[in-house]
Amino acid sequence: MAKRNEVDQLMQRIKEDFESLPRQLQGVARYLEQHRGSIMVRRVNEIAGGCGVHPSAVVRFAQRFGYSGFTQMQAVFRTAYTERTAPSRSYEERIRTVIAQSQPMPAASIAARFIDASRAGLDELSHGLDEKRFDKAVDLLADAENIYVVGVRRSFAIASYIAYALQHTPKRVHLVSGLGGMEQQQIRSIGKGDALIAISFPPYGKETLTCVRVAVERQAKVLAITESDLGPLAQRASVLLKVTEGSAFAFRGLTSTMCLCQALFVALAYRLQLNVEETSEPGEFDD
């Protein structure tokens, strides 16, 4: 019977061999890594469609890593994650059922699906949180002289929040907003002893990748928050925190990423023995 660590061992082998894989199989690897919690309920055609490849490529991928075919590889995930993925599986089935309905959907039902998606994402975050990586992320920020934060488009809301929260610590915090297209000018002062928090998800923002490249060239540390060990952020990150958001109707949530960033801030504040004082001046706000 497959144990959970068999899945972890497979993902580690995929990570080690990723650069040597053909482009199509790299796409399968990314999909597998990003959807590992629900591979057990996905059909080979569905996975192939998500990767933009022919189903035979998914079979070749499984064979590349020692399985007779996709079904045998899928059985490893099914055995290891049956109990853990039950909420996610139930959500996937409900969404497919709703989409297949011909009658109009009440607005409240749409809201309920998004709530379910967020709940499933938080369950995945809880089960998959790498404690050693999280501790290293806190260490990295605690040791940094300056902390730069970058995230574009849908990730900008998260970047703005974590920059705001970190400003409640003694750290010097810089949000790379890109206002006026000036990402490179805003990141130009980063250097050795500093840290960059880079938040990005596929398709990765080119502005974020540029900031990461500059940070590495300037010998700064990079804390990447993303959903994959196989993406471009992973190649340059000093520490990588993975988070997979739940999705509804092809819209990915922000709940799990926000939760992770809030936890990161509080853990750093705790490490720094920070006492956040409530605002008492008239006309000010305590958020």
PDB file of C-alpha atoms in Angstrom:
ATOM      1  CA  MET A   1       0.000   0.000   0.000  1.00  0.00           C
ATOM      2  CA  ALA A   2       1.335   3.400  -0.940  1.00  0.00           C
ATOM      3  CA  LYS A   3       2.195   5.708   1.933  1.00  0.00           C
ATOM      4  CA  ARG A   4       1.941   9.436   1.910  1.00  0.00           C
ATOM      5  CA  ASN A   5       5.706   9.819   1.662  1.00  0.00           C
ATOM      6  CA  GLU A   6       5.595   7.933  -1.656  1.00  0.00           C
ATOM      7  CA  VAL A   7       3.843  10.959  -3.126  1.00  0.00           C
ATOM      8  CA  ASP A   8       6.416  13.272  -1.554  1.00  0.00           C
ATOM      9  CA  GLN A   9       9.232  11.126  -2.963  1.00  0.00           C
ATOM     10  CA  LEU A  10       7.664  11.252  -6.423  1.00  0.00           C
ATOM     11  CA  MET A  11       7.351  15.039  -6.271  1.00  0.00           C
ATOM     12  CA  GLN A  12      10.979  15.305  -5.164  1.00  0.00           C
ATOM     13  CA  ARG A  13      12.091  13.181  -8.143  1.00  0.00           C
ATOM     14  CA  ILE A  14      10.021  15.359 -10.455  1.00  0.00           C
ATOM     15  CA  LYS A  15      11.649  18.474  -9.005  1.00  0.00           C
ATOM     16  CA  GLU A  16      15.146  17.026  -9.475  1.00  0.00           C
ATOM     17  CA  ASP A  17      14.474  15.934 -13.073  1.00  0.00           C
ATOM     18  CA  PHE A  18      12.345  18.910 -14.089  1.00  0.00           C
ATOM     19  CA  GLU A  19      14.965  20.790 -16.103  1.00  0.00           C
ATOM     20  CA  SER A  20      15.763  17.689 -18.170  1.00  0.00           C
ATOM     21  CA  LEU A  21      12.121  16.983 -19.060  1.00  0.00           C
ATOM     22  CA  PRO A  22      10.764  17.839 -22.533  1.00  0.00           C
ATOM     23  CA  ARG A  23       8.612  20.964 -22.594  1.00  0.00           C
ATOM     24  CA  GLN A  24       5.316  19.032 -22.753  1.00  0.00           C
ATOM     25  CA  LEU A  25       6.262  16.881 -19.782  1.00  0.00           C
ATOM     26  CA  GLN A  26       7.303  19.988 -17.844  1.00  0.00           C
ATOM     27  CA  GLY A  27       3.737  21.206 -18.327  1.00  0.00           C
ATOM     28  CA  VAL A  28       2.416  17.932 -16.908  1.00  0.00           C
ATOM     29  CA  ALA A  29       4.830  18.231 -13.974  1.00  0.00           C
ATOM     30  CA  ARG A  30       3.597  21.725 -13.136  1.00  0.00           C
ATOM     31  CA  TYR A  31      -0.027  20.616 -13.331  1.00  0.00           C
ATOM     32  CA  LEU A  32       0.620  17.595 -11.129  1.00  0.00           C
ATOM     33  CA  GLU A  33       2.429  19.690  -8.546  1.00  0.00           C
ATOM     34  CA  GLN A  34      -0.226  22.385  -8.488  1.00  0.00           C
ATOM     35  CA  HIS A  35      -3.196  19.979  -8.316  1.00  0.00           C
ATOM     36  CA  ARG A  36      -1.663  17.145  -6.308  1.00  0.00           C
ATOM     37  CA  GLY A  37      -4.496  17.280  -3.789  1.00  0.00           C
ATOM     38  CA  SER A  38      -7.107  16.361  -6.415  1.00  0.00           C
ATOM     39  CA  ILE A  39      -5.198  14.254  -8.971  1.00  0.00           C
ATOM     40  CA  MET A  40      -6.974  11.198  -7.620  1.00  0.00           C
ATOM     41  CA  VAL A  41     -10.339  12.432  -8.968  1.00  0.00           C
ATOM     42  CA  ARG A  42      -9.177  13.831 -12.307  1.00  0.00           C
ATOM     43  CA  ARG A  43      -9.394  11.988 -15.617  1.00  0.00           C
ATOM     44  CA  VAL A  44      -6.400  11.746 -17.904  1.00  0.00           C
ATOM     45  CA  ASN A  45      -8.194  13.802 -20.583  1.00  0.00           C
ATOM     46  CA  GLU A  46      -8.943  16.520 -18.016  1.00  0.00           C
ATOM     47  CA  ILE A  47      -5.305  16.678 -16.946  1.00  0.00           C
ATOM     48  CA  ALA A  48      -4.144  16.730 -20.565  1.00  0.00           C
ATOM     49  CA  GLY A  49      -6.546  19.579 -21.316  1.00  0.00           C
ATOM     50  CA  GLY A  50      -5.294  21.526 -18.330  1.00  0.00           C
ATOM     51  CA  CYS A  51      -1.723  21.099 -19.541  1.00  0.00           C
ATOM     52  CA  GLY A  52      -2.502  21.782 -23.198  1.00  0.00           C
ATOM     53  CA  VAL A  53      -1.052  18.428 -24.271  1.00  0.00           C
ATOM     54  CA  HIS A  54      -2.312  15.171 -25.778  1.00  0.00           C
ATOM     55  CA  PRO A  55      -3.372  12.498 -23.232  1.00  0.00           C
ATOM     56  CA  SER A  56      -0.496  10.326 -24.447  1.00  0.00           C
ATOM     57  CA  ALA A  57       1.917  12.903 -22.970  1.00  0.00           C
ATOM     58  CA  VAL A  58       0.399  12.324 -19.514  1.00  0.00           C
ATOM     59  CA  VAL A  59       0.918   8.590 -19.967  1.00  0.00           C
ATOM     60  CA  ARG A  60       4.527   9.148 -21.080  1.00  0.00           C
ATOM     61  CA  PHE A  61       5.070  11.302 -18.013  1.00  0.00           C
ATOM     62  CA  ALA A  62       3.893   8.505 -15.709  1.00  0.00           C
ATOM     63  CA  GLN A  63       6.095   6.000 -17.525  1.00  0.00           C
ATOM     64  CA  ARG A  64       9.064   8.376 -17.262  1.00  0.00           C
ATOM     65  CA  PHE A  65       8.836   8.015 -13.482  1.00  0.00           C
ATOM     66  CA  GLY A  66       8.479   4.244 -13.400  1.00  0.00           C
ATOM     67  CA  TYR A  67       4.739   3.636 -13.623  1.00  0.00           C
ATOM     68  CA  SER A  68       3.017   1.451 -16.188  1.00  0.00           C
ATOM     69  CA  GLY A  69       0.685   4.322 -17.031  1.00  0.00           C
ATOM     70  CA  PHE A  70      -1.394   7.143 -15.633  1.00  0.00           C
ATOM     71  CA  THR A  71      -3.775   4.853 -13.711  1.00  0.00           C
ATOM     72  CA  GLN A  72      -0.972   3.325 -11.661  1.00  0.00           C
ATOM     73  CA  MET A  73       0.510   6.728 -10.850  1.00  0.00           C
ATOM     74  CA  GLN A  74      -2.936   8.073  -9.931  1.00  0.00           C
ATOM     75  CA  ALA A  75      -3.405   5.152  -7.517  1.00  0.00           C
ATOM     76  CA  VAL A  76      -0.479   6.433  -5.473  1.00  0.00           C
ATOM     77  CA  PHE A  77      -2.272   9.745  -4.931  1.00  0.00           C
ATOM     78  CA  ARG A  78      -5.611   8.025  -4.312  1.00  0.00           C
ATOM     79  CA  THR A  79      -4.229   5.780  -1.578  1.00  0.00           C
ATOM     80  CA  ALA A  80      -2.153   8.477   0.079  1.00  0.00           C
ATOM     81  CA  TYR A  81      -4.676  11.306   0.032  1.00  0.00           C
ATOM     82  CA  THR A  82      -8.162   9.777   0.170  1.00  0.00           C
ATOM     83  CA  GLU A  83      -9.050  11.132   3.598  1.00  0.00           C
ATOM     84  CA  ARG A  84      -7.201  14.383   3.169  1.00  0.00           C
ATOM     85  CA  THR A  85      -8.770  15.336  -0.157  1.00  0.00           C
ATOM     86  CA  ALA A  86     -12.351  14.393   0.656  1.00  0.00           C
ATOM     87  CA  PRO A  87     -13.441  18.063   1.074  1.00  0.00           C
ATOM     88  CA  SER A  88     -11.684  19.040  -2.165  1.00  0.00           C
ATOM     89  CA  ARG A  89     -13.189  16.107  -4.043  1.00  0.00           C
ATOM     90  CA  SER A  90     -16.684  16.945  -2.815  1.00  0.00           C
ATOM     91  CA  TYR A  91     -16.187  20.554  -3.903  1.00  0.00           C
ATOM     92  CA  GLU A  92     -14.991  19.534  -7.371  1.00  0.00           C
ATOM     93  CA  GLU A  93     -18.015  17.300  -7.842  1.00  0.00           C
ATOM     94  CA  ARG A  94     -20.441  19.989  -6.676  1.00  0.00           C
ATOM     95  CA  ILE A  95     -18.943  22.594  -9.010  1.00  0.00           C
ATOM     96  CA  ARG A  96     -19.187  20.261 -12.005  1.00  0.00           C
ATOM     97  CA  THR A  97     -22.796  19.526 -11.117  1.00  0.00           C
ATOM     98  CA  VAL A  98     -23.681  23.208 -10.806  1.00  0.00           C
ATOM     99  CA  ILE A  99     -22.034  24.132 -14.105  1.00  0.00           C
ATOM    100  CA  ALA A 100     -23.942  21.335 -15.838  1.00  0.00           C
ATOM    101  CA  GLN A 101     -27.283  22.678 -14.671  1.00  0.00           C
ATOM    102  CA  SER A 102     -29.378  24.395 -17.298  1.00  0.00           C
ATOM    103  CA  GLN A 103     -31.403  26.509 -14.866  1.00  0.00           C
ATOM    104  CA  PRO A 104     -30.146  29.930 -13.701  1.00  0.00           C
ATOM    105  CA  MET A 105     -28.102  29.878 -10.508  1.00  0.00           C
ATOM    106  CA  PRO A 106     -29.119  32.123  -7.570  1.00  0.00           C
ATOM    107  CA  ALA A 107     -26.537  34.701  -6.566  1.00  0.00           C
ATOM    108  CA  ALA A 108     -26.349  33.208  -3.075  1.00  0.00           C
ATOM    109  CA  SER A 109     -25.401  29.852  -4.582  1.00  0.00           C
ATOM    110  CA  ILE A 110     -22.491  31.463  -6.391  1.00  0.00           C
ATOM    111  CA  ALA A 111     -21.369  32.992  -3.100  1.00  0.00           C
ATOM    112  CA  ALA A 112     -21.626  29.592  -1.426  1.00  0.00           C
ATOM    113  CA  ARG A 113     -19.367  28.036  -4.058  1.00  0.00           C
ATOM    114  CA  PHE A 114     -16.711  30.677  -3.496  1.00  0.00           C
ATOM    115  CA  ILE A 115     -16.921  30.119   0.248  1.00  0.00           C
ATOM    116  CA  ASP A 116     -16.522  26.385  -0.283  1.00  0.00           C
ATOM    117  CA  ALA A 117     -13.534  27.013  -2.543  1.00  0.00           C
ATOM    118  CA  SER A 118     -11.868  29.204   0.068  1.00  0.00           C
ATOM    119  CA  ARG A 119     -12.507  26.602   2.750  1.00  0.00           C
ATOM    120  CA  ALA A 120     -10.978  23.874   0.587  1.00  0.00           C
ATOM    121  CA  GLY A 121      -7.934  26.065  -0.069  1.00  0.00           C
ATOM    122  CA  LEU A 122      -7.458  26.693   3.647  1.00  0.00           C
ATOM    123  CA  ASP A 123      -7.712  22.960   4.331  1.00  0.00           C
ATOM    124  CA  GLU A 124      -5.000  22.384   1.735  1.00  0.00           C
ATOM    125  CA  LEU A 125      -2.830  25.088   3.307  1.00  0.00           C
ATOM    126  CA  SER A 126      -3.264  23.582   6.767  1.00  0.00           C
ATOM    127  CA  HIS A 127      -2.325  20.089   5.639  1.00  0.00           C
ATOM    128  CA  GLY A 128       0.505  21.161   3.358  1.00  0.00           C
ATOM    129  CA  LEU A 129       2.262  23.855   5.391  1.00  0.00           C
ATOM    130  CA  ASP A 130       5.986  23.112   5.519  1.00  0.00           C
ATOM    131  CA  GLU A 131       6.968  24.111   9.043  1.00  0.00           C
ATOM    132  CA  LYS A 132      10.706  24.165   8.337  1.00  0.00           C
ATOM    133  CA  ARG A 133      10.251  26.447   5.347  1.00  0.00           C
ATOM    134  CA  PHE A 134       7.963  28.730   7.322  1.00  0.00           C
ATOM    135  CA  ASP A 135      10.527  29.021  10.122  1.00  0.00           C
ATOM    136  CA  LYS A 136      13.240  29.807   7.563  1.00  0.00           C
ATOM    137  CA  ALA A 137      11.011  32.494   6.033  1.00  0.00           C
ATOM    138  CA  VAL A 138      10.614  34.165   9.431  1.00  0.00           C
ATOM    139  CA  ASP A 139      14.378  33.921   9.995  1.00  0.00           C
ATOM    140  CA  LEU A 140      15.021  35.514   6.606  1.00  0.00           C
ATOM    141  CA  LEU A 141      12.777  38.487   7.368  1.00  0.00           C
ATOM    142  CA  ALA A 142      14.086  38.849  10.914  1.00  0.00           C
ATOM    143  CA  ASP A 143      17.650  39.124   9.612  1.00  0.00           C
ATOM    144  CA  ALA A 144      16.835  41.574   6.796  1.00  0.00           C
ATOM    145  CA  GLU A 145      17.827  45.221   7.046  1.00  0.00           C
ATOM    146  CA  ASN A 146      15.254  46.276   4.442  1.00  0.00           C
ATOM    147  CA  ILE A 147      12.247  44.308   3.238  1.00  0.00           C
ATOM    148  CA  TYR A 148      10.968  44.905  -0.294  1.00  0.00           C
ATOM    149  CA  VAL A 149       7.597  43.489  -1.371  1.00  0.00           C
ATOM    150  CA  VAL A 150       6.370  42.930  -4.924  1.00  0.00           C
ATOM    151  CA  GLY A 151       3.225  41.444  -6.405  1.00  0.00           C
ATOM    152  CA  VAL A 152       1.362  42.525  -9.524  1.00  0.00           C
ATOM    153  CA  ARG A 153      -2.207  42.266 -10.785  1.00  0.00           C
ATOM    154  CA  ARG A 154      -4.172  39.787  -8.611  1.00  0.00           C
ATOM    155  CA  SER A 155      -1.202  39.437  -6.264  1.00  0.00           C
ATOM    156  CA  PHE A 156      -0.976  43.192  -5.694  1.00  0.00           C
ATOM    157  CA  ALA A 157      -3.678  43.132  -3.028  1.00  0.00           C
ATOM    158  CA  ILE A 158      -1.658  40.590  -1.041  1.00  0.00           C
ATOM    159  CA  ALA A 159       1.584  42.516  -1.521  1.00  0.00           C
ATOM    160  CA  SER A 160      -0.072  45.722  -0.339  1.00  0.00           C
ATOM    161  CA  TYR A 161      -1.379  44.022   2.773  1.00  0.00           C
ATOM    162  CA  ILE A 162       1.875  42.369   3.826  1.00  0.00           C
ATOM    163  CA  ALA A 163       3.773  45.628   3.223  1.00  0.00           C
ATOM    164  CA  TYR A 164       1.235  47.471   5.391  1.00  0.00           C
ATOM    165  CA  ALA A 165       1.423  44.848   8.140  1.00  0.00           C
ATOM    166  CA  LEU A 166       5.224  44.738   8.168  1.00  0.00           C
ATOM    167  CA  GLN A 167       5.307  48.498   8.656  1.00  0.00           C
ATOM    168  CA  HIS A 168       4.096  47.783  12.194  1.00  0.00           C
ATOM    169  CA  THR A 169       7.543  46.290  12.862  1.00  0.00           C
ATOM    170  CA  PRO A 170      10.850  48.150  13.200  1.00  0.00           C
ATOM    171  CA  LYS A 171      11.828  46.933   9.731  1.00  0.00           C
ATOM    172  CA  ARG A 172      12.214  49.345   6.831  1.00  0.00           C
ATOM    173  CA  VAL A 173       9.588  48.179   4.352  1.00  0.00           C
ATOM    174  CA  HIS A 174       9.295  49.149   0.675  1.00  0.00           C
ATOM    175  CA  LEU A 175       6.319  48.266  -1.516  1.00  0.00           C
ATOM    176  CA  VAL A 176       7.368  47.927  -5.144  1.00  0.00           C
ATOM    177  CA  SER A 177       4.119  49.281  -6.565  1.00  0.00           C
ATOM    178  CA  GLY A 178       5.305  49.809 -10.123  1.00  0.00           C
ATOM    179  CA  LEU A 179       3.534  53.168 -10.235  1.00  0.00           C
ATOM    180  CA  GLY A 180       4.444  54.805 -13.513  1.00  0.00           C
ATOM    181  CA  GLY A 181       6.149  51.609 -14.679  1.00  0.00           C
ATOM    182  CA  MET A 182       9.025  52.170 -12.265  1.00  0.00           C
ATOM    183  CA  GLU A 183       9.517  48.686 -10.808  1.00  0.00           C
ATOM    184  CA  GLN A 184      13.214  48.652 -11.657  1.00  0.00           C
ATOM    185  CA  GLN A 185      13.767  52.104 -10.179  1.00  0.00           C
ATOM    186  CA  GLN A 186      11.937  51.133  -6.982  1.00  0.00           C
ATOM    187  CA  ILE A 187      13.974  47.953  -6.553  1.00  0.00           C
ATOM    188  CA  ARG A 188      17.344  49.437  -7.542  1.00  0.00           C
ATOM    189  CA  SER A 189      18.457  50.135  -3.957  1.00  0.00           C
ATOM    190  CA  ILE A 190      18.083  46.532  -2.786  1.00  0.00           C
ATOM    191  CA  GLY A 191      21.338  44.907  -1.769  1.00  0.00           C
ATOM    192  CA  LYS A 192      23.151  42.400   0.382  1.00  0.00           C
ATOM    193  CA  GLY A 193      21.482  42.084   3.763  1.00  0.00           C
ATOM    194  CA  ASP A 194      18.034  42.934   2.356  1.00  0.00           C
ATOM    195  CA  ALA A 195      15.110  40.666   1.512  1.00  0.00           C
ATOM    196  CA  LEU A 196      12.497  40.627  -1.240  1.00  0.00           C
ATOM    197  CA  ILE A 197       9.062  39.076  -0.744  1.00  0.00           C
ATOM    198  CA  ALA A 198       7.881  38.092  -4.235  1.00  0.00           C
ATOM    199  CA  ILE A 199       4.265  36.954  -4.640  1.00  0.00           C
ATOM    200  CA  SER A 200       3.267  35.518  -7.995  1.00  0.00           C
ATOM    201  CA  PHE A 201       1.212  32.725  -9.544  1.00  0.00           C
ATOM    202  CA  PRO A 202       0.943  31.356 -13.098  1.00  0.00           C
ATOM    203  CA  PRO A 203       1.120  33.099 -15.461  1.00  0.00           C
ATOM    204  CA  TYR A 204       3.925  34.760 -13.529  1.00  0.00           C
ATOM    205  CA  GLY A 205       4.121  38.545 -13.690  1.00  0.00           C
ATOM    206  CA  LYS A 206       7.152  39.636 -15.678  1.00  0.00           C
ATOM    207  CA  GLU A 207       7.564  42.629 -13.370  1.00  0.00           C
ATOM    208  CA  THR A 208       7.855  40.320 -10.361  1.00  0.00           C
ATOM    209  CA  LEU A 209      10.366  38.093 -12.133  1.00  0.00           C
ATOM    210  CA  THR A 210      12.422  41.172 -13.029  1.00  0.00           C
ATOM    211  CA  CYS A 211      12.510  42.263  -9.389  1.00  0.00           C
ATOM    212  CA  VAL A 212      13.576  38.771  -8.325  1.00  0.00           C
ATOM    213  CA  ARG A 213      16.379  38.778 -10.874  1.00  0.00           C
ATOM    214  CA  VAL A 214      17.618  42.160  -9.669  1.00  0.00           C
ATOM    215  CA  ALA A 215      17.464  41.044  -6.036  1.00  0.00           C
ATOM    216  CA  VAL A 216      19.529  37.940  -6.724  1.00  0.00           C
ATOM    217  CA  GLU A 217      22.073  39.928  -8.733  1.00  0.00           C
ATOM    218  CA  ARG A 218      22.399  42.342  -5.787  1.00  0.00           C
ATOM    219  CA  GLN A 219      22.875  39.377  -3.373  1.00  0.00           C
ATOM    220  CA  ALA A 220      19.609  39.988  -1.523  1.00  0.00           C
ATOM    221  CA  LYS A 221      17.527  37.099  -0.191  1.00  0.00           C
ATOM    222  CA  VAL A 222      14.260  36.191  -1.898  1.00  0.00           C
ATOM    223  CA  LEU A 223      11.172  34.854  -0.134  1.00  0.00           C
ATOM    224  CA  ALA A 224       8.840  33.548  -2.836  1.00  0.00           C
ATOM    225  CA  ILE A 225       5.150  32.935  -2.197  1.00  0.00           C
ATOM    226  CA  THR A 226       3.724  30.883  -5.025  1.00  0.00           C
ATOM    227  CA  GLU A 227       2.003  27.592  -5.765  1.00  0.00           C
ATOM    228  CA  SER A 228       4.785  25.488  -7.235  1.00  0.00           C
ATOM    229  CA  ASP A 229       8.296  24.244  -6.616  1.00  0.00           C
ATOM    230  CA  LEU A 230       8.694  24.006 -10.378  1.00  0.00           C
ATOM    231  CA  GLY A 231       8.069  27.574 -11.555  1.00  0.00           C
ATOM    232  CA  PRO A 232      10.561  30.343 -12.338  1.00  0.00           C
ATOM    233  CA  LEU A 233      10.360  31.769  -8.803  1.00  0.00           C
ATOM    234  CA  ALA A 234      11.555  28.499  -7.301  1.00  0.00           C
ATOM    235  CA  GLN A 235      14.810  28.633  -9.244  1.00  0.00           C
ATOM    236  CA  ARG A 236      15.918  31.877  -7.581  1.00  0.00           C
ATOM    237  CA  ALA A 237      14.167  31.762  -4.202  1.00  0.00           C
ATOM    238  CA  SER A 238      16.143  31.562  -0.968  1.00  0.00           C
ATOM    239  CA  VAL A 239      12.958  30.282   0.683  1.00  0.00           C
ATOM    240  CA  LEU A 240       9.722  29.269  -1.047  1.00  0.00           C
ATOM    241  CA  LEU A 241       6.326  29.073   0.647  1.00  0.00           C
ATOM    242  CA  LYS A 242       3.722  27.162  -1.326  1.00  0.00           C
ATOM    243  CA  VAL A 243       0.040  27.978  -1.295  1.00  0.00           C
ATOM    244  CA  THR A 244      -2.677  26.553  -3.522  1.00  0.00           C
ATOM    245  CA  GLU A 245      -5.868  28.571  -3.676  1.00  0.00           C
ATOM    246  CA  GLY A 246      -9.302  27.079  -4.079  1.00  0.00           C
ATOM    247  CA  SER A 247     -11.074  28.143  -7.240  1.00  0.00           C
ATOM    248  CA  ALA A 248     -14.681  28.569  -8.317  1.00  0.00           C
ATOM    249  CA  PHE A 249     -15.820  29.061 -11.894  1.00  0.00           C
ATOM    250  CA  ALA A 250     -12.170  29.467 -13.001  1.00  0.00           C
ATOM    251  CA  PHE A 251     -11.586  32.301 -10.494  1.00  0.00           C
ATOM    252  CA  ARG A 252      -8.840  31.570  -7.993  1.00  0.00           C
ATOM    253  CA  GLY A 253      -9.300  32.944  -4.509  1.00  0.00           C
ATOM    254  CA  LEU A 254      -6.932  35.001  -2.364  1.00  0.00           C
ATOM    255  CA  THR A 255      -8.004  33.654   1.020  1.00  0.00           C
ATOM    256  CA  SER A 256      -5.208  31.160   1.626  1.00  0.00           C
ATOM    257  CA  THR A 257      -2.464  33.517   0.471  1.00  0.00           C
ATOM    258  CA  MET A 258      -3.797  36.281   2.712  1.00  0.00           C
ATOM    259  CA  CYS A 259      -3.943  33.871   5.645  1.00  0.00           C
ATOM    260  CA  LEU A 260      -0.353  32.759   5.040  1.00  0.00           C
ATOM    261  CA  CYS A 261       0.866  36.368   4.881  1.00  0.00           C
ATOM    262  CA  GLN A 262      -0.983  37.311   8.049  1.00  0.00           C
ATOM    263  CA  ALA A 263       0.617  34.355   9.810  1.00  0.00           C
ATOM    264  CA  LEU A 264       4.010  35.369   8.451  1.00  0.00           C
ATOM    265  CA  PHE A 265       3.643  38.899   9.827  1.00  0.00           C
ATOM    266  CA  VAL A 266       2.486  37.761  13.271  1.00  0.00           C
ATOM    267  CA  ALA A 267       5.242  35.146  13.486  1.00  0.00           C
ATOM    268  CA  LEU A 268       7.829  37.798  12.624  1.00  0.00           C
ATOM    269  CA  ALA A 269       6.307  40.231  15.119  1.00  0.00           C
ATOM    270  CA  TYR A 270       6.446  37.526  17.765  1.00  0.00           C
ATOM    271  CA  ARG A 271      10.075  36.809  16.890  1.00  0.00           C
ATOM    272  CA  LEU A 272      10.897  40.493  17.233  1.00  0.00           C
ATOM    273  CA  GLN A 273       8.929  40.689  20.480  1.00  0.00           C
ATOM    274  CA  LEU A 274       6.836  43.406  18.940  1.00  0.00           C
ATOM    275  CA  ASN A 275       4.054  45.102  20.843  1.00  0.00           C
ATOM    276  CA  VAL A 276       1.572  46.617  18.407  1.00  0.00           C
ATOM    277  CA  GLU A 277      -0.054  49.543  20.165  1.00  0.00           C
ATOM    278  CA  GLU A 278      -3.640  50.442  19.397  1.00  0.00           C
ATOM    279  CA  THR A 279      -4.141  53.827  17.836  1.00  0.00           C
ATOM    280  CA  SER A 280      -5.610  56.216  20.349  1.00  0.00           C
ATOM    281  CA  GLU A 281      -5.345  59.583  18.618  1.00  0.00           C
ATOM    282  CA  PRO A 282      -8.704  61.069  17.514  1.00  0.00           C
ATOM    283  CA  GLY A 283      -9.375  60.726  13.827  1.00  0.00           C
ATOM    284  CA  GLU A 284      -7.000  57.789  13.336  1.00  0.00           C
ATOM    285  CA  PHE A 285      -7.889  54.228  12.579  1.00  0.00           C
ATOM    286  CA  ASP A 286      -6.905  50.975  14.230  1.00  0.00           C
ATOM    287  CA  ASP A 287      -6.877  48.283  11.561  1.00  0.00           C
TER     288      ASP A 287
END
